[in-house]
Coordinates of C-alpha atoms in Angstrom, one line a residue:
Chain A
X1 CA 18.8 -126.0 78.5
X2 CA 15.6 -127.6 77.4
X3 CA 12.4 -129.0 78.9
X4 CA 11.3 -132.6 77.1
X5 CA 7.3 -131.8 77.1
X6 CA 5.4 -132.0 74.0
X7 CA 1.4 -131.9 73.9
X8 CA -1.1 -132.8 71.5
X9 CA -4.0 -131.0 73.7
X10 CA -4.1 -131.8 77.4
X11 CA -4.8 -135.7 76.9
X12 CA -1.6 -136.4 75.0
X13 CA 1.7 -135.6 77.1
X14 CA 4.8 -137.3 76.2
X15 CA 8.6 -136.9 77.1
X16 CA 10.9 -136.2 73.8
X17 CA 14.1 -135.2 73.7
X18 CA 14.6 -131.5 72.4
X19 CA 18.4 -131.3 72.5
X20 CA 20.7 -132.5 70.2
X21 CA 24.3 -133.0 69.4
X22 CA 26.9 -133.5 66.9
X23 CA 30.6 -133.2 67.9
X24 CA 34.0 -134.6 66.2
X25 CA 35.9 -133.6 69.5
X26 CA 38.5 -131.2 69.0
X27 CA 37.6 -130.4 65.8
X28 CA 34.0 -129.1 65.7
X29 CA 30.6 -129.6 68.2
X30 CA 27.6 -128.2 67.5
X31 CA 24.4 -128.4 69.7
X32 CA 20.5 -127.6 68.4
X33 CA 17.5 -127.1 70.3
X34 CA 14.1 -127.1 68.6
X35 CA 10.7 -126.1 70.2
X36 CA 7.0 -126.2 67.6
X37 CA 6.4 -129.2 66.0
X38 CA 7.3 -132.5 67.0
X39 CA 6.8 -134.3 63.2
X40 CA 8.7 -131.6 62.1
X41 CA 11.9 -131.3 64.5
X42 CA 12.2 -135.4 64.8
X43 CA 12.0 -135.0 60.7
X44 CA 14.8 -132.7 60.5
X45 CA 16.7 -134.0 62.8
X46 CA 16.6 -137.3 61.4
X47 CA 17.8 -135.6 58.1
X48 CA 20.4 -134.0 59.3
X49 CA 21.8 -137.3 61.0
X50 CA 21.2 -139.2 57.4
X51 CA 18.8 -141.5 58.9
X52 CA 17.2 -142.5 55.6
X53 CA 21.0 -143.9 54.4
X54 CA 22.3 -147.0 55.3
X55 CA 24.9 -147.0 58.9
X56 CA 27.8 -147.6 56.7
X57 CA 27.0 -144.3 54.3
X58 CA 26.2 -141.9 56.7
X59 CA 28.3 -139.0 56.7
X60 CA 26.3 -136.2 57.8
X61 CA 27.3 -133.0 56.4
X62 CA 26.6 -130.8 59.4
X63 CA 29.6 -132.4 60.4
X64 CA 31.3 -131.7 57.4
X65 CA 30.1 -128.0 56.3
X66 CA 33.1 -125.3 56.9
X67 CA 31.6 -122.8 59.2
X68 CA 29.1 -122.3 61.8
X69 CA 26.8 -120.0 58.9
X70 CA 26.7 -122.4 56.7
X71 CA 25.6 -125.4 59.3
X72 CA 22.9 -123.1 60.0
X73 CA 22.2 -122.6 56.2
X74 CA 21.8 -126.2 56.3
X75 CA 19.7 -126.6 59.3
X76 CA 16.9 -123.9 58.6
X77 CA 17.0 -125.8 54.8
X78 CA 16.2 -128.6 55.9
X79 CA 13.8 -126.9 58.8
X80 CA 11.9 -125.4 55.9
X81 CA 12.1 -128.2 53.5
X82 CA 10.4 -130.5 56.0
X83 CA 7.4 -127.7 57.0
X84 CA 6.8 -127.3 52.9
X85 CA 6.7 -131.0 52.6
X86 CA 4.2 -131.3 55.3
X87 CA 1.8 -128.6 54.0
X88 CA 2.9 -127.8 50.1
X89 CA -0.4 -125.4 49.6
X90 CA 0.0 -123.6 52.8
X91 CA 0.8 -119.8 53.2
X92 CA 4.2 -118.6 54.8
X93 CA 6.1 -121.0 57.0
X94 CA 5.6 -119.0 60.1
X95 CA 2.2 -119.2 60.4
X96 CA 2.1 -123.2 59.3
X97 CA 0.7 -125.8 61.7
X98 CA 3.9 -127.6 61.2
X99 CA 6.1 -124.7 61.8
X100 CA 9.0 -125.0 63.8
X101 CA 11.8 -122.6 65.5
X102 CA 15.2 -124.0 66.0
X103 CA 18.5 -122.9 68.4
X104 CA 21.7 -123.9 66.8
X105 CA 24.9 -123.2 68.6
X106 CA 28.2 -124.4 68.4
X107 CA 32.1 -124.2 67.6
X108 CA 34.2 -125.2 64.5
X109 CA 38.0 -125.5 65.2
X110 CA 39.7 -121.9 63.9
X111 CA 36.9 -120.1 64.2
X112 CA 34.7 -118.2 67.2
X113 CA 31.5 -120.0 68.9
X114 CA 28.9 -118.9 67.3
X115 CA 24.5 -119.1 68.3
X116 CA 21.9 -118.9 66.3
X117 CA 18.0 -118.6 65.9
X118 CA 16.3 -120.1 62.9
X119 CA 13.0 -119.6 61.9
X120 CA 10.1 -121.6 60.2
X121 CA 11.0 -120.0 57.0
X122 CA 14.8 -121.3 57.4
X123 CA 16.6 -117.8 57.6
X124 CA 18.4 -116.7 61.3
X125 CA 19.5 -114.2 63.4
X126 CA 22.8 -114.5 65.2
X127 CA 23.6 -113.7 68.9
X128 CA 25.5 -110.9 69.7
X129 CA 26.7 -108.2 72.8
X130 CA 23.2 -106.6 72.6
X131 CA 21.3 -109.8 72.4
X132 CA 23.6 -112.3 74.1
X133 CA 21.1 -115.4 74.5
X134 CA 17.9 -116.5 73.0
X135 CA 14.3 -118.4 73.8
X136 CA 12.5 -121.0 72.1
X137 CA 9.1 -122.1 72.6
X138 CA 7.1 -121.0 75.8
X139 CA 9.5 -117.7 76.0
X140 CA 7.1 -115.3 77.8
X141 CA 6.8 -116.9 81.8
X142 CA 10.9 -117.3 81.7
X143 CA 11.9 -114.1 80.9
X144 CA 11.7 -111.6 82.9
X145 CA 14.1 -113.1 85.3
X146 CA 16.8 -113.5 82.4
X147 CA 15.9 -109.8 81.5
X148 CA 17.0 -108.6 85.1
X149 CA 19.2 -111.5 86.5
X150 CA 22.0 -112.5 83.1
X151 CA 25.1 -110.8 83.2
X152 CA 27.5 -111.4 80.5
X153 CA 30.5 -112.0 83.3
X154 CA 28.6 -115.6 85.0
X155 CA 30.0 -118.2 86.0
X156 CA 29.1 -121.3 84.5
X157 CA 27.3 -122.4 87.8
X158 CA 25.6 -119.0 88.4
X159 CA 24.0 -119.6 84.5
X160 CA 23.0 -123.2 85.5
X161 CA 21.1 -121.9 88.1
X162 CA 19.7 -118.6 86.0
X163 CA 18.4 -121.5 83.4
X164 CA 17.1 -123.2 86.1
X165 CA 15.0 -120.4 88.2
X166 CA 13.7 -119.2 84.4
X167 CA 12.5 -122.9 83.9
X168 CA 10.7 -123.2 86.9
X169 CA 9.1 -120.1 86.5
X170 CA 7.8 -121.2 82.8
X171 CA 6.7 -124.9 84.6
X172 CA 5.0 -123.4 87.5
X173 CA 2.6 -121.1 85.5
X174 CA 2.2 -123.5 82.2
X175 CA 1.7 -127.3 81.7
X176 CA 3.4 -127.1 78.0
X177 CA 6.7 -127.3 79.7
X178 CA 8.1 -129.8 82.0
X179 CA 10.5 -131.9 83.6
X180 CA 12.8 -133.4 83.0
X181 CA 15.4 -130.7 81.8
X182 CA 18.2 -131.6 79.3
X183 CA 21.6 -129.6 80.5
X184 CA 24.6 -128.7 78.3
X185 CA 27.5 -126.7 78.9
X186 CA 30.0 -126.0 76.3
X187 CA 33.5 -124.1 76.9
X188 CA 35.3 -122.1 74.1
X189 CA 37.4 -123.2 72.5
X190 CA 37.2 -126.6 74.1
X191 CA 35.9 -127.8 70.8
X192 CA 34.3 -130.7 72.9
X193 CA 30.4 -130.9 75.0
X194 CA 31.8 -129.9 78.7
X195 CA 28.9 -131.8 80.7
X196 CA 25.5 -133.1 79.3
X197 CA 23.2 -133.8 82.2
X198 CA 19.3 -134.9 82.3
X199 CA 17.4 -132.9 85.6
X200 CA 14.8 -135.4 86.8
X201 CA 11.9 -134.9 88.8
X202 CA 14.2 -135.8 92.1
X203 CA 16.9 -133.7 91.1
X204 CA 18.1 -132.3 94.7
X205 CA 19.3 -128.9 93.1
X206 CA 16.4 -128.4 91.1
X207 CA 14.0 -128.9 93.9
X208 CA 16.4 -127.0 96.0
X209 CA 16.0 -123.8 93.8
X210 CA 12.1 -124.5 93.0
X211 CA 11.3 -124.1 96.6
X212 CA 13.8 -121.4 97.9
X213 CA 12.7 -119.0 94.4
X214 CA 9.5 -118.5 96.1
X215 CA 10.6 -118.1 99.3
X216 CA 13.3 -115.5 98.0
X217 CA 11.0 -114.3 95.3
X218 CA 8.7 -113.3 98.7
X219 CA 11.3 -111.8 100.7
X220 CA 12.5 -109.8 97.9
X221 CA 8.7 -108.8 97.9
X222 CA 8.4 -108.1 101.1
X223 CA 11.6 -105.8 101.1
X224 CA 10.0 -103.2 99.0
X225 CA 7.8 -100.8 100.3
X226 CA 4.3 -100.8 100.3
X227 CA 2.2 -98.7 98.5
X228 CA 0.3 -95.9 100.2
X229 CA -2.8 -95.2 99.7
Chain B
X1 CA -4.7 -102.5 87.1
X2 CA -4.9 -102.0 83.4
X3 CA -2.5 -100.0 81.2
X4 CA -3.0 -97.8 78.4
X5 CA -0.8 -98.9 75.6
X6 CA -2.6 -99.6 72.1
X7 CA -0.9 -100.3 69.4
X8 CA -1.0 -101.4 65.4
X9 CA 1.9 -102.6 64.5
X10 CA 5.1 -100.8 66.4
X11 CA 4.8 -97.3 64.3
X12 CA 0.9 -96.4 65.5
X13 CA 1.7 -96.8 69.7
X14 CA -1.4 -94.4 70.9
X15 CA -2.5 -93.9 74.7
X16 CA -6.1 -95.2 75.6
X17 CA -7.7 -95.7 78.8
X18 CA -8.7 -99.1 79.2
X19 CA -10.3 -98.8 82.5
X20 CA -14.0 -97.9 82.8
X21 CA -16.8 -97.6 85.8
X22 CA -20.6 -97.3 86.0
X23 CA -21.0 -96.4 89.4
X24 CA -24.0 -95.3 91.8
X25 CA -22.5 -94.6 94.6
X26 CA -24.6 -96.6 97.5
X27 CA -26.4 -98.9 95.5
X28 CA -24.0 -100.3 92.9
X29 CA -20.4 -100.0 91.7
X30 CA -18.8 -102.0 88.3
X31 CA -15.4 -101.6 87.1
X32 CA -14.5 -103.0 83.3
X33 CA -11.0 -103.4 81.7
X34 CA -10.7 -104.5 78.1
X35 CA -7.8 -106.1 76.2
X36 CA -7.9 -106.8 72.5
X37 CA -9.2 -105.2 69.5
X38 CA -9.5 -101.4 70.1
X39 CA -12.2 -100.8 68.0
X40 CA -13.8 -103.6 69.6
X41 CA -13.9 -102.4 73.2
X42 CA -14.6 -98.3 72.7
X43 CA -17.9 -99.6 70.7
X44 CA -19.0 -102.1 73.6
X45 CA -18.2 -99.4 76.2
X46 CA -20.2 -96.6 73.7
X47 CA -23.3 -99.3 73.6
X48 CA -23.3 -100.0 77.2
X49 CA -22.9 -96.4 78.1
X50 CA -25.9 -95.7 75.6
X51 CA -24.6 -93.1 73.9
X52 CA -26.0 -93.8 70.3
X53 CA -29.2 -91.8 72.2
X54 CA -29.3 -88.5 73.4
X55 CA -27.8 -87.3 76.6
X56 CA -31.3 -87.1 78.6
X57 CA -32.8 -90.2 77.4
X58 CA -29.6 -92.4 78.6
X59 CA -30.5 -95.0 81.1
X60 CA -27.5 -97.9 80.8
X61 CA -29.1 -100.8 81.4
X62 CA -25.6 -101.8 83.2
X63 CA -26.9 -99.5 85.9
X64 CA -30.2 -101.5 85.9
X65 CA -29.7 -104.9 85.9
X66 CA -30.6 -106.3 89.2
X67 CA -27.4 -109.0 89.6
X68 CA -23.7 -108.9 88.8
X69 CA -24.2 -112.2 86.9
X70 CA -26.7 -110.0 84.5
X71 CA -24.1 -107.5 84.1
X72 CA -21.7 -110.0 82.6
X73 CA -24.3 -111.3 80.3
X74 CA -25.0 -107.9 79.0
X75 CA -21.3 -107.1 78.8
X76 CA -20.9 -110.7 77.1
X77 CA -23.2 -110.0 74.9
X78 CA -22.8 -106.7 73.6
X79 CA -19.4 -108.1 72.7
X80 CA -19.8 -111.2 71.2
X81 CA -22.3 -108.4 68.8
X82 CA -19.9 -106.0 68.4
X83 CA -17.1 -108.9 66.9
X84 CA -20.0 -110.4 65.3
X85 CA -21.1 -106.9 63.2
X86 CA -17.3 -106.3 62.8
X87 CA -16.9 -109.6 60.9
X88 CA -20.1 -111.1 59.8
X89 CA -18.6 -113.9 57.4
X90 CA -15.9 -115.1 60.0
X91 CA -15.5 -118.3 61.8
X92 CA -15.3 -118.4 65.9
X93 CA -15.3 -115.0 67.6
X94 CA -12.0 -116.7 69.9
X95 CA -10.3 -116.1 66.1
X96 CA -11.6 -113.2 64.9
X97 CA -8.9 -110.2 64.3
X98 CA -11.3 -108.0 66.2
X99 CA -11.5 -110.0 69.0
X100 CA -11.5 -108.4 72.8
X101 CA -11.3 -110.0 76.4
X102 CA -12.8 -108.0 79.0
X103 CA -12.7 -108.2 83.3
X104 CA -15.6 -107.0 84.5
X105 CA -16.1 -106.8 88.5
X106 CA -18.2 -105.0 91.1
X107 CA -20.8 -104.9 93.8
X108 CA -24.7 -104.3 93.7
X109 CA -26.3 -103.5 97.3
X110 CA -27.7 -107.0 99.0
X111 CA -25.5 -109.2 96.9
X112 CA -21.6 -110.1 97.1
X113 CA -19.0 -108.4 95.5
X114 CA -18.2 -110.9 92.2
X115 CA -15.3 -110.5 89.1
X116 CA -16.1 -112.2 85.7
X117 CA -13.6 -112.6 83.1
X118 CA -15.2 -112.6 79.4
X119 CA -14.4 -114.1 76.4
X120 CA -15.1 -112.9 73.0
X121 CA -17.7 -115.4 72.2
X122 CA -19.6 -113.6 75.3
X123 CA -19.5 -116.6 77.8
X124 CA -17.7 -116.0 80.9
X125 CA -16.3 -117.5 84.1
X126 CA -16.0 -115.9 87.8
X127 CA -13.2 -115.6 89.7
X128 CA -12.9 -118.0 93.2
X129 CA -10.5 -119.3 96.1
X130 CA -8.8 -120.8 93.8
X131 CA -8.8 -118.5 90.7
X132 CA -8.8 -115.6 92.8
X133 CA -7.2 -113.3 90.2
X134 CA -7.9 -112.5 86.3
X135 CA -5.5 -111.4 83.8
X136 CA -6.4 -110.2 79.9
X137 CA -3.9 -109.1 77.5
X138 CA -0.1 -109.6 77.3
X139 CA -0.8 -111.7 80.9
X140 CA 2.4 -114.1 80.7
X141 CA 5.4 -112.0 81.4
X142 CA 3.5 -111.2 84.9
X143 CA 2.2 -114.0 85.7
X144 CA 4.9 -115.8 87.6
X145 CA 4.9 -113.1 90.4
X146 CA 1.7 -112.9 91.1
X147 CA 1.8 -117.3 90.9
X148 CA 4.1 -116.8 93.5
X149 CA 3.6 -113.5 95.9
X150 CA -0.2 -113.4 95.7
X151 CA -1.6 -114.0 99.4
X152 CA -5.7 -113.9 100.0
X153 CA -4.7 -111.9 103.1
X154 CA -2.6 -109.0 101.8
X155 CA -3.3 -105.7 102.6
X156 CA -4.6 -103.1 99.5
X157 CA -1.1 -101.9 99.5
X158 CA 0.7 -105.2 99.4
X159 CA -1.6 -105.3 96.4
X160 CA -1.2 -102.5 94.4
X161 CA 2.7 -103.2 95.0
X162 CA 1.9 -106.9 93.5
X163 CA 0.4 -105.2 90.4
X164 CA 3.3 -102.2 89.9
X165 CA 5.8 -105.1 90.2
X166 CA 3.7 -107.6 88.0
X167 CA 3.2 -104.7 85.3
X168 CA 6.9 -103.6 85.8
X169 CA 7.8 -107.0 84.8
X170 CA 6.0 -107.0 81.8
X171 CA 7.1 -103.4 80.4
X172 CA 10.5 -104.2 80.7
X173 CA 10.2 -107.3 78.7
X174 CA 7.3 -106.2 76.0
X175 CA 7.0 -103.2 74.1
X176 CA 3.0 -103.4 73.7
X177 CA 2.0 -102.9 77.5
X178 CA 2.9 -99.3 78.9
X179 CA 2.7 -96.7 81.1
X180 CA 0.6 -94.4 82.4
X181 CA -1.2 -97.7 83.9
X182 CA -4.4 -96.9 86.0
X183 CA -5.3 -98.1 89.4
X184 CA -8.9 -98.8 90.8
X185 CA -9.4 -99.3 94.7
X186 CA -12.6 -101.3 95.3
X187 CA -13.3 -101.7 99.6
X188 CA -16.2 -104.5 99.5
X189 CA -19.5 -103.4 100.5
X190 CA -18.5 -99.9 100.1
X191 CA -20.7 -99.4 96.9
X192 CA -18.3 -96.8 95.8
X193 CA -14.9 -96.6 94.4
X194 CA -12.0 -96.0 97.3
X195 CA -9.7 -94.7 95.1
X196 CA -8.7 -94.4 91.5
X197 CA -5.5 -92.8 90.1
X198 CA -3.6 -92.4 87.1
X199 CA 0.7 -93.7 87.8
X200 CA 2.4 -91.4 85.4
X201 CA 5.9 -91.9 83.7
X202 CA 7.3 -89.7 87.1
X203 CA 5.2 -91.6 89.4
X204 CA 7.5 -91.9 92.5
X205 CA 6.2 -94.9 94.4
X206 CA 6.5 -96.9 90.7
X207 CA 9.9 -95.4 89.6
X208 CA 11.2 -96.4 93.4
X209 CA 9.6 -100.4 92.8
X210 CA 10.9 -100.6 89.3
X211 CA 14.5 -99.8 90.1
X212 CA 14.4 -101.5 93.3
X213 CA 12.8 -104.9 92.3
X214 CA 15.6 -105.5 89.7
X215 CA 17.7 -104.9 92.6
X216 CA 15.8 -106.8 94.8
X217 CA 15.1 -109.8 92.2
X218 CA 19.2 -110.0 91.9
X219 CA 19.6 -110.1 95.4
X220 CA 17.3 -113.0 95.9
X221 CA 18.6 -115.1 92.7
X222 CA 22.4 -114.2 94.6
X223 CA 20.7 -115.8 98.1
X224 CA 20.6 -119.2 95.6
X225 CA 23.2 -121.4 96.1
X226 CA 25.3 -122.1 92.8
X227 CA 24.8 -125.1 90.6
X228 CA 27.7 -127.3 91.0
X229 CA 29.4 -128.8 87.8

């Protein structure tokens, strides 16, 4: 899940996709998220997609490279290609204006799923049992609930919702991240996107679980005992 | 609220009081909690406690200024010197590696009771209905609970709760905020503290609220209907 906020200061809101796909069904999908700089992501997204070539020659090699590792070999190239570019007499890449972090997940037919976080400086770290998801971005409001609430047994529908309640809590406390909310679920071994879904401002679930989180976020309040003094 | 975790990098994690009062009981009572620099803060609390001079010819001017509002400019401004002498040839204080943010609150007889947050530059702004609540430090992990379960009404000890669960939430999620944590009861126009205690690692009433709110939290994000694919 991703928000589609981006800010240049208070005055300059806009609404960019943050989410993006490439999929051959049944042979490979892959799906990145990117949260830092906009110039930056919409650069490297742009190369990866071959935008600079003519329709007819585009053959993107994220859709071509053999594994999962070596798509994100490409991606955090290209991520750190694109912040040296913008800034070739700046320090490291991490602490650039232009820097950007980057989620890549995905599937390549024969092999496992596989998820990834690549930084500014184009090297990653891979999920895992001990560290089953990550964050992008505005991490800090959203996390506590995923801390308590994820359990590696959810549902599809029960993670929708997680995703959801985390959101709201980063939305309600900062204006860097907003609606609308870009959804996709991916099953293994499906080697196809499962559902890709945009959560507007009227989504009825949305602003079902917006206003009941407080109300249950209160009662679960409430239900501990006071403090005595 | 503050805790007492200080640390340089993860290796050099020392235990610090970050809570401090001036208090005559009767006439005037302040309360200060710093976050930032470490350095930073024990020289503005040495200054304002006077105790470059010797013991019998102290006389903090903190427990002479006639208004609240001169309190904060004195603390405001022993800081933004402090910062200043630290790093002479550096740009905006707000940048500086030995920055520090300080709360400072409290009552002086005939006046109301008022809370300042101040910046590093020394300027400050005072909490009101509709900022009723500060934070300084690793705020954002603990924000969205207190966003939502604040009340102007609640009782001390709804609010000490609100705090063990706020700070609870951040702990779990953030190595650089930790126990013991240390509480400050301030009745208004009592002109004296009402209580101030240390919660230890084997505090009861905060070991009973940190397991039971990750219960709790569960419980409520379980009351949630399901997303539907």
């Amino acid at each position: 899940m991703s928000d589609t906020r981006t800010n240049a200061g208070v005055d300059n809101i806009s609404t960019y996709r943050k989410m993006f796909t490439w999929s051959k069904p049944g042979e490979r999908t892959l799906v990145m998220m990117t949260a830092g700089n906009l110039a930056t992501t919409q650069a490297v997204v742009s190369m990866l997609d071959e935008r600079t070539k003519a329709p007819e020659e585009r053959n993107p090699s994220i859709l071509e490279v053999p594994s999962m590792f070596q798509a994100a070999r490409l991606v955090g190239k290209t991520l750190r290609n694109v912040i040296r570019e913008s800034a070739p007499d700046e320090g490291p890449d991490a602490e650039s204006p232009f820097k950007a972090t980057i989620i890549l997940g995905g599937q390549i037919a024969g092999a496992e799923p596989r998820l990834f976080l690549i930084y500014p400086e184009g090297n990653f770290v891979e999920a895992s049992k001990e560290t089953p998801f990550f964050q992008i971005g505005e991490t800090k409001y959203g996390r506590p609930i995923l801390v308590r609430a994820y359990e590696p047994d959810m549902t599809f529908e029960a993670a929708v919702k997680l995703m959801m309640v985390s959101f709201d809590s980063t939305m309600k406390a900062n204006l860097s991240v907003g609606l609308p909310l870009d959804l996709l679920l991916y099953e293994k071994d499906s080697l196809d996107i499962m559902a890709q879904r945009r959560i507007e401002e009227d989504d009825p679930y949305y602003n079902l679980i917006s206003a009941n989180w407080g109300e249950a976020l209160k009662f679960a309040f409430g239900s501990l005992p006071d403090y005595k003094l």
